[in-house]
């Protein structure tokens, strides 16, 4: 109960006061235990996590530029890798001939073996983009 | 002593202003910590501040510390930590000033109310 409450409050608090307020709450719960107060009693006094965190959020709006920056970076990396991979596909192969009949000939290219590191970097770029978007969504909801 | 409940919006505004003064006064008595402060409020606060909740008290403590009227230090005690608050010289000065303000404020309002009562 206590850990759940602390987690919920922590998520709502501005970074500036987060550590101090959570520490104070932990002290409060410890004091409760010492005086025969239950965790439920304390939580009843504190109110919901939203109610308790409200005074600390007054006049604070979470900045959107950090998640935007991350998403932008992810987009940039993904786009660069996508372009690189496309270029690689255009320039890389050695045309060794055609197989198949008149109804569906297939050109065969030979490229160097192994997975291009660009795929890895593309995956990283997409991951950064996804992380940035999720973070942006969370901050947007917090406002 | 009937009349307006202290939880009304009117009462709430009054309490906010006075709570800072009360907390400053409690901390000036001697170094203290959160739970002790809440207990003192319960004990002495009657219908006004008795049962004042953490949600009202903690933000005021932060504001007092931010403005340098109180200071805090954290002592580790057997696996836990406890934050002790003490009044600063600036806080002592503010307490004196605000107490004087409170007295003249309430005297002034009492004056008007007394005239009103006398007139009836």
CSV table of C-alpha atoms in Angstrom, one decimal:
chain,number,residue,atom,x,y,z
A,1,UNK,CA,0.0,0.0,0.0
A,2,UNK,CA,2.7,2.4,1.0
A,3,UNK,CA,5.0,1.6,-1.9
A,4,UNK,CA,2.1,1.9,-4.3
A,5,UNK,CA,1.2,5.3,-2.9
A,6,UNK,CA,4.7,6.5,-3.0
A,7,UNK,CA,5.1,5.4,-6.6
A,8,UNK,CA,2.0,7.2,-7.6
A,9,UNK,CA,3.0,10.4,-5.8
A,10,UNK,CA,6.5,10.3,-7.2
A,11,UNK,CA,5.2,10.2,-10.8
A,12,UNK,CA,3.1,13.3,-10.2
A,13,UNK,CA,5.7,15.5,-8.5
A,14,UNK,CA,8.0,18.0,-10.4
A,15,UNK,CA,11.6,16.8,-10.4
A,16,UNK,CA,12.7,19.7,-8.2
A,17,UNK,CA,10.8,18.6,-5.2
A,18,UNK,CA,10.4,14.9,-5.9
A,19,UNK,CA,13.2,13.5,-3.8
A,20,UNK,CA,12.5,15.7,-0.8
A,21,UNK,CA,8.7,15.1,-0.8
A,22,UNK,CA,9.0,11.3,-1.2
A,23,UNK,CA,11.6,11.2,1.6
A,24,UNK,CA,9.2,13.2,3.9
A,25,UNK,CA,6.4,10.8,3.1
A,26,UNK,CA,8.5,7.8,3.9
A,27,UNK,CA,9.4,9.5,7.2
A,28,UNK,CA,5.7,10.0,7.8
A,29,UNK,CA,4.9,6.3,7.2
A,30,UNK,CA,7.7,5.3,9.4
A,31,UNK,CA,6.3,7.5,12.2
A,32,UNK,CA,2.9,5.9,11.7
A,33,UNK,CA,4.4,2.5,12.3
A,34,UNK,CA,6.0,3.7,15.5
A,35,UNK,CA,2.7,5.1,16.8
A,36,UNK,CA,0.4,2.2,16.0
A,37,UNK,CA,-1.1,4.0,13.0
A,38,UNK,CA,-1.8,1.9,10.0
A,39,UNK,CA,-0.7,2.7,6.4
A,40,UNK,CA,-4.3,3.0,5.5
A,41,UNK,CA,-4.8,5.6,8.3
A,42,UNK,CA,-1.9,7.7,6.9
A,43,UNK,CA,-3.2,7.4,3.4
A,44,UNK,CA,-6.6,8.5,4.5
A,45,UNK,CA,-5.0,11.6,6.0
A,46,UNK,CA,-2.8,12.3,3.0
A,47,UNK,CA,-5.7,12.0,0.5
A,48,UNK,CA,-5.3,10.6,-3.0
A,49,UNK,CA,-1.9,10.9,-4.7
A,50,UNK,CA,-3.4,13.6,-6.9
A,51,UNK,CA,-4.8,15.5,-3.9
A,52,UNK,CA,-1.5,15.3,-2.0
A,53,UNK,CA,0.7,16.3,-5.0
A,54,UNK,CA,-1.6,19.1,-6.1
A,55,UNK,CA,0.0,22.0,-4.0
A,56,UNK,CA,3.4,21.0,-5.3
A,57,UNK,CA,2.2,21.2,-8.9
A,58,UNK,CA,0.8,24.6,-8.7
A,59,UNK,CA,2.3,26.9,-11.3
A,60,UNK,CA,4.3,24.0,-12.8
A,61,UNK,CA,3.9,22.7,-16.3
A,62,UNK,CA,6.2,19.9,-17.4
A,63,UNK,CA,8.4,21.0,-20.3
A,64,UNK,CA,7.8,19.3,-23.6
A,65,UNK,CA,11.1,20.0,-25.2
A,66,UNK,CA,13.0,17.1,-23.7
A,67,UNK,CA,10.7,14.4,-25.2
A,68,UNK,CA,10.4,16.4,-28.4
A,69,UNK,CA,14.2,16.4,-28.6
A,70,UNK,CA,14.4,12.7,-28.1
A,71,UNK,CA,11.7,11.9,-30.7
A,72,UNK,CA,13.4,14.3,-33.1
A,73,UNK,CA,16.7,12.6,-32.6
A,74,UNK,CA,15.1,9.2,-33.1
A,75,UNK,CA,13.4,10.5,-36.3
A,76,UNK,CA,16.7,11.9,-37.6
A,77,UNK,CA,18.7,8.7,-37.0
A,78,UNK,CA,15.9,6.5,-38.5
A,79,UNK,CA,15.7,8.7,-41.6
A,80,UNK,CA,19.4,8.8,-42.0
A,81,UNK,CA,19.6,5.0,-41.7
A,82,UNK,CA,16.7,4.5,-44.0
A,83,UNK,CA,18.4,6.6,-46.6
A,84,UNK,CA,21.7,4.8,-46.1
A,85,UNK,CA,20.1,1.4,-46.4
A,86,UNK,CA,18.3,2.5,-49.6
A,87,UNK,CA,21.5,3.8,-51.1
A,88,UNK,CA,23.3,0.6,-50.1
A,89,UNK,CA,20.6,-1.4,-51.9
A,90,UNK,CA,20.9,0.8,-55.0
A,91,UNK,CA,24.6,0.8,-55.3
A,92,UNK,CA,25.7,-2.3,-53.5
A,93,UNK,CA,24.8,-5.3,-55.6
A,94,UNK,CA,26.8,-7.0,-58.4
A,95,UNK,CA,24.5,-8.1,-61.1
A,96,UNK,CA,25.2,-11.7,-61.8
A,97,UNK,CA,22.4,-12.6,-64.1
A,98,UNK,CA,18.8,-13.5,-64.6
A,99,UNK,CA,16.9,-16.6,-63.7
A,100,UNK,CA,13.4,-17.6,-64.4
A,101,UNK,CA,11.4,-17.7,-67.5
A,102,UNK,CA,9.7,-15.1,-69.7
A,103,UNK,CA,6.8,-14.7,-67.4
A,104,UNK,CA,8.8,-13.7,-64.3
A,105,UNK,CA,12.5,-13.2,-64.7
A,106,UNK,CA,14.4,-12.4,-61.5
A,107,UNK,CA,17.6,-10.4,-61.4
A,108,UNK,CA,20.1,-11.6,-58.9
A,109,UNK,CA,22.4,-9.3,-57.1
A,110,UNK,CA,25.2,-10.3,-54.8
A,111,UNK,CA,26.1,-8.2,-51.9
A,112,UNK,CA,28.5,-8.7,-49.1
A,113,UNK,CA,27.2,-11.1,-46.4
A,114,UNK,CA,26.1,-10.3,-42.9
A,115,UNK,CA,23.7,-7.7,-41.6
A,116,UNK,CA,24.5,-4.1,-42.3
A,117,UNK,CA,25.1,-2.2,-39.1
A,118,UNK,CA,22.7,0.4,-40.5
A,119,UNK,CA,19.8,-2.0,-39.6
A,120,UNK,CA,21.0,-1.9,-36.0
A,121,UNK,CA,21.2,1.8,-36.1
A,122,UNK,CA,17.8,2.0,-37.7
A,123,UNK,CA,16.4,-0.1,-34.9
A,124,UNK,CA,18.0,2.2,-32.4
A,125,UNK,CA,16.6,5.3,-34.1
A,126,UNK,CA,13.1,3.8,-34.1
A,127,UNK,CA,13.4,2.9,-30.5
A,128,UNK,CA,14.4,6.5,-29.6
A,129,UNK,CA,11.5,7.8,-31.7
A,130,UNK,CA,9.1,5.5,-29.9
A,131,UNK,CA,10.5,6.4,-26.5
A,132,UNK,CA,10.3,10.1,-27.3
A,133,UNK,CA,6.6,9.8,-28.4
A,134,UNK,CA,5.6,7.8,-25.3
A,135,UNK,CA,7.3,10.3,-23.1
A,136,UNK,CA,5.7,13.2,-24.9
A,137,UNK,CA,2.3,11.6,-24.5
A,138,UNK,CA,2.9,11.2,-20.8
A,139,UNK,CA,4.0,14.8,-20.3
A,140,UNK,CA,1.1,16.0,-22.4
A,141,UNK,CA,-1.3,14.1,-20.1
A,142,UNK,CA,0.4,15.6,-17.0
A,143,UNK,CA,-0.4,19.1,-18.0
B,1,UNK,CA,-19.6,28.8,19.6
B,2,UNK,CA,-21.6,27.9,16.5
B,3,UNK,CA,-21.6,29.7,13.2
B,4,UNK,CA,-19.5,29.3,10.1
B,5,UNK,CA,-17.7,26.0,9.7
B,6,UNK,CA,-14.0,26.4,9.5
B,7,UNK,CA,-13.9,24.2,6.3
B,8,UNK,CA,-15.9,26.7,4.3
B,9,UNK,CA,-14.0,28.6,1.6
B,10,UNK,CA,-13.9,31.7,3.8
B,11,UNK,CA,-12.4,29.7,6.6
B,12,UNK,CA,-9.9,28.0,4.3
B,13,UNK,CA,-8.4,31.3,3.1
B,14,UNK,CA,-8.0,32.5,6.7
B,15,UNK,CA,-6.3,29.3,7.8
B,16,UNK,CA,-3.8,29.4,5.0
B,17,UNK,CA,-2.5,32.8,6.1
B,18,UNK,CA,-2.4,31.9,9.8
B,19,UNK,CA,-0.8,28.5,9.4
B,20,UNK,CA,2.5,29.9,8.3
B,21,UNK,CA,2.6,32.1,11.4
B,22,UNK,CA,1.6,29.1,13.7
B,23,UNK,CA,4.2,26.8,12.2
B,24,UNK,CA,6.9,29.5,12.5
B,25,UNK,CA,5.9,29.9,16.1
B,26,UNK,CA,6.0,26.2,16.8
B,27,UNK,CA,9.4,25.8,15.3
B,28,UNK,CA,10.7,28.8,17.1
B,29,UNK,CA,10.1,27.0,20.4
B,30,UNK,CA,12.8,24.5,19.5
B,31,UNK,CA,14.1,22.2,16.9
B,32,UNK,CA,11.4,19.8,15.8
B,33,UNK,CA,10.3,17.4,13.1
B,34,UNK,CA,7.3,16.7,11.0
B,35,UNK,CA,5.4,14.2,13.1
B,36,UNK,CA,6.0,16.3,16.3
B,37,UNK,CA,4.6,19.4,14.5
B,38,UNK,CA,1.5,17.5,13.4
B,39,UNK,CA,1.0,16.3,16.9
B,40,UNK,CA,1.4,19.8,18.4
B,41,UNK,CA,-1.2,21.1,16.0
B,42,UNK,CA,-3.6,18.3,16.9
B,43,UNK,CA,-3.0,18.9,20.6
B,44,UNK,CA,-3.3,22.7,20.6
B,45,UNK,CA,-5.1,23.4,17.4
B,46,UNK,CA,-8.6,22.7,18.6
B,47,UNK,CA,-11.2,23.0,15.8
B,48,UNK,CA,-9.1,25.3,13.7
B,49,UNK,CA,-5.8,23.5,13.3
B,50,UNK,CA,-6.4,20.2,15.1
B,51,UNK,CA,-6.3,17.5,12.5
B,52,UNK,CA,-4.5,19.8,10.1
B,53,UNK,CA,-3.3,17.4,7.5
B,54,UNK,CA,0.0,16.8,5.9
B,55,UNK,CA,-1.3,18.2,2.6
B,56,UNK,CA,-1.7,21.6,4.3
B,57,UNK,CA,1.3,21.5,6.5
B,58,UNK,CA,4.1,20.2,4.3
B,59,UNK,CA,3.8,22.8,1.5
B,60,UNK,CA,3.9,25.5,4.1
B,61,UNK,CA,7.1,24.0,5.6
B,62,UNK,CA,8.7,23.9,2.1
B,63,UNK,CA,7.8,27.5,1.5
B,64,UNK,CA,9.2,28.6,4.9
B,65,UNK,CA,12.4,26.8,4.1
B,66,UNK,CA,12.6,28.1,0.5
B,67,UNK,CA,12.3,31.7,1.8
B,68,UNK,CA,15.0,31.1,4.4
B,69,UNK,CA,12.8,31.4,7.5
B,70,UNK,CA,13.5,27.9,8.7
B,71,UNK,CA,16.3,25.5,8.0
B,72,UNK,CA,16.3,21.7,8.0
B,73,UNK,CA,18.8,19.0,8.5
B,74,UNK,CA,18.4,15.3,8.0
B,75,UNK,CA,19.5,12.9,10.7
B,76,UNK,CA,19.9,9.2,10.0
B,77,UNK,CA,18.5,7.2,12.9
B,78,UNK,CA,18.8,3.4,12.6
B,79,UNK,CA,18.0,2.8,9.0
B,80,UNK,CA,15.6,5.7,8.8
B,81,UNK,CA,16.0,9.4,8.3
B,82,UNK,CA,14.3,12.2,10.1
B,83,UNK,CA,14.2,15.8,9.0
B,84,UNK,CA,14.6,18.4,11.8
B,85,UNK,CA,13.5,22.0,11.4
B,86,UNK,CA,14.9,25.0,13.2
B,87,UNK,CA,14.1,28.7,12.9
B,88,UNK,CA,16.7,31.0,11.3
B,89,UNK,CA,17.5,34.5,12.4
B,90,UNK,CA,15.5,35.8,9.4
B,91,UNK,CA,12.7,33.5,10.6
B,92,UNK,CA,12.9,34.9,14.1
B,93,UNK,CA,12.6,38.4,12.7
B,94,UNK,CA,9.7,37.5,10.5
B,95,UNK,CA,8.0,35.9,13.4
B,96,UNK,CA,8.2,39.0,15.5
B,97,UNK,CA,7.0,41.1,12.6
B,98,UNK,CA,4.1,38.9,11.7
B,99,UNK,CA,3.0,38.5,15.3
B,100,UNK,CA,2.9,42.3,15.5
B,101,UNK,CA,0.9,42.4,12.3
B,102,UNK,CA,-1.5,39.7,13.6
B,103,UNK,CA,-2.1,41.6,16.8
B,104,UNK,CA,-2.8,45.0,15.1
B,105,UNK,CA,-4.9,43.2,12.4
B,106,UNK,CA,-7.1,41.4,14.9
B,107,UNK,CA,-7.4,44.5,17.1
B,108,UNK,CA,-8.5,46.6,14.2
B,109,UNK,CA,-11.1,44.1,13.1
B,110,UNK,CA,-12.2,43.6,16.7
B,111,UNK,CA,-12.7,47.3,16.9
B,112,UNK,CA,-15.1,47.4,14.1
B,113,UNK,CA,-17.0,44.3,15.3
B,114,UNK,CA,-17.2,45.8,18.8
B,115,UNK,CA,-18.6,49.0,17.5
B,116,UNK,CA,-21.2,47.0,15.5
B,117,UNK,CA,-22.1,45.0,18.6
B,118,UNK,CA,-22.3,48.2,20.7
B,119,UNK,CA,-24.6,49.8,18.2
B,120,UNK,CA,-27.1,47.0,18.4
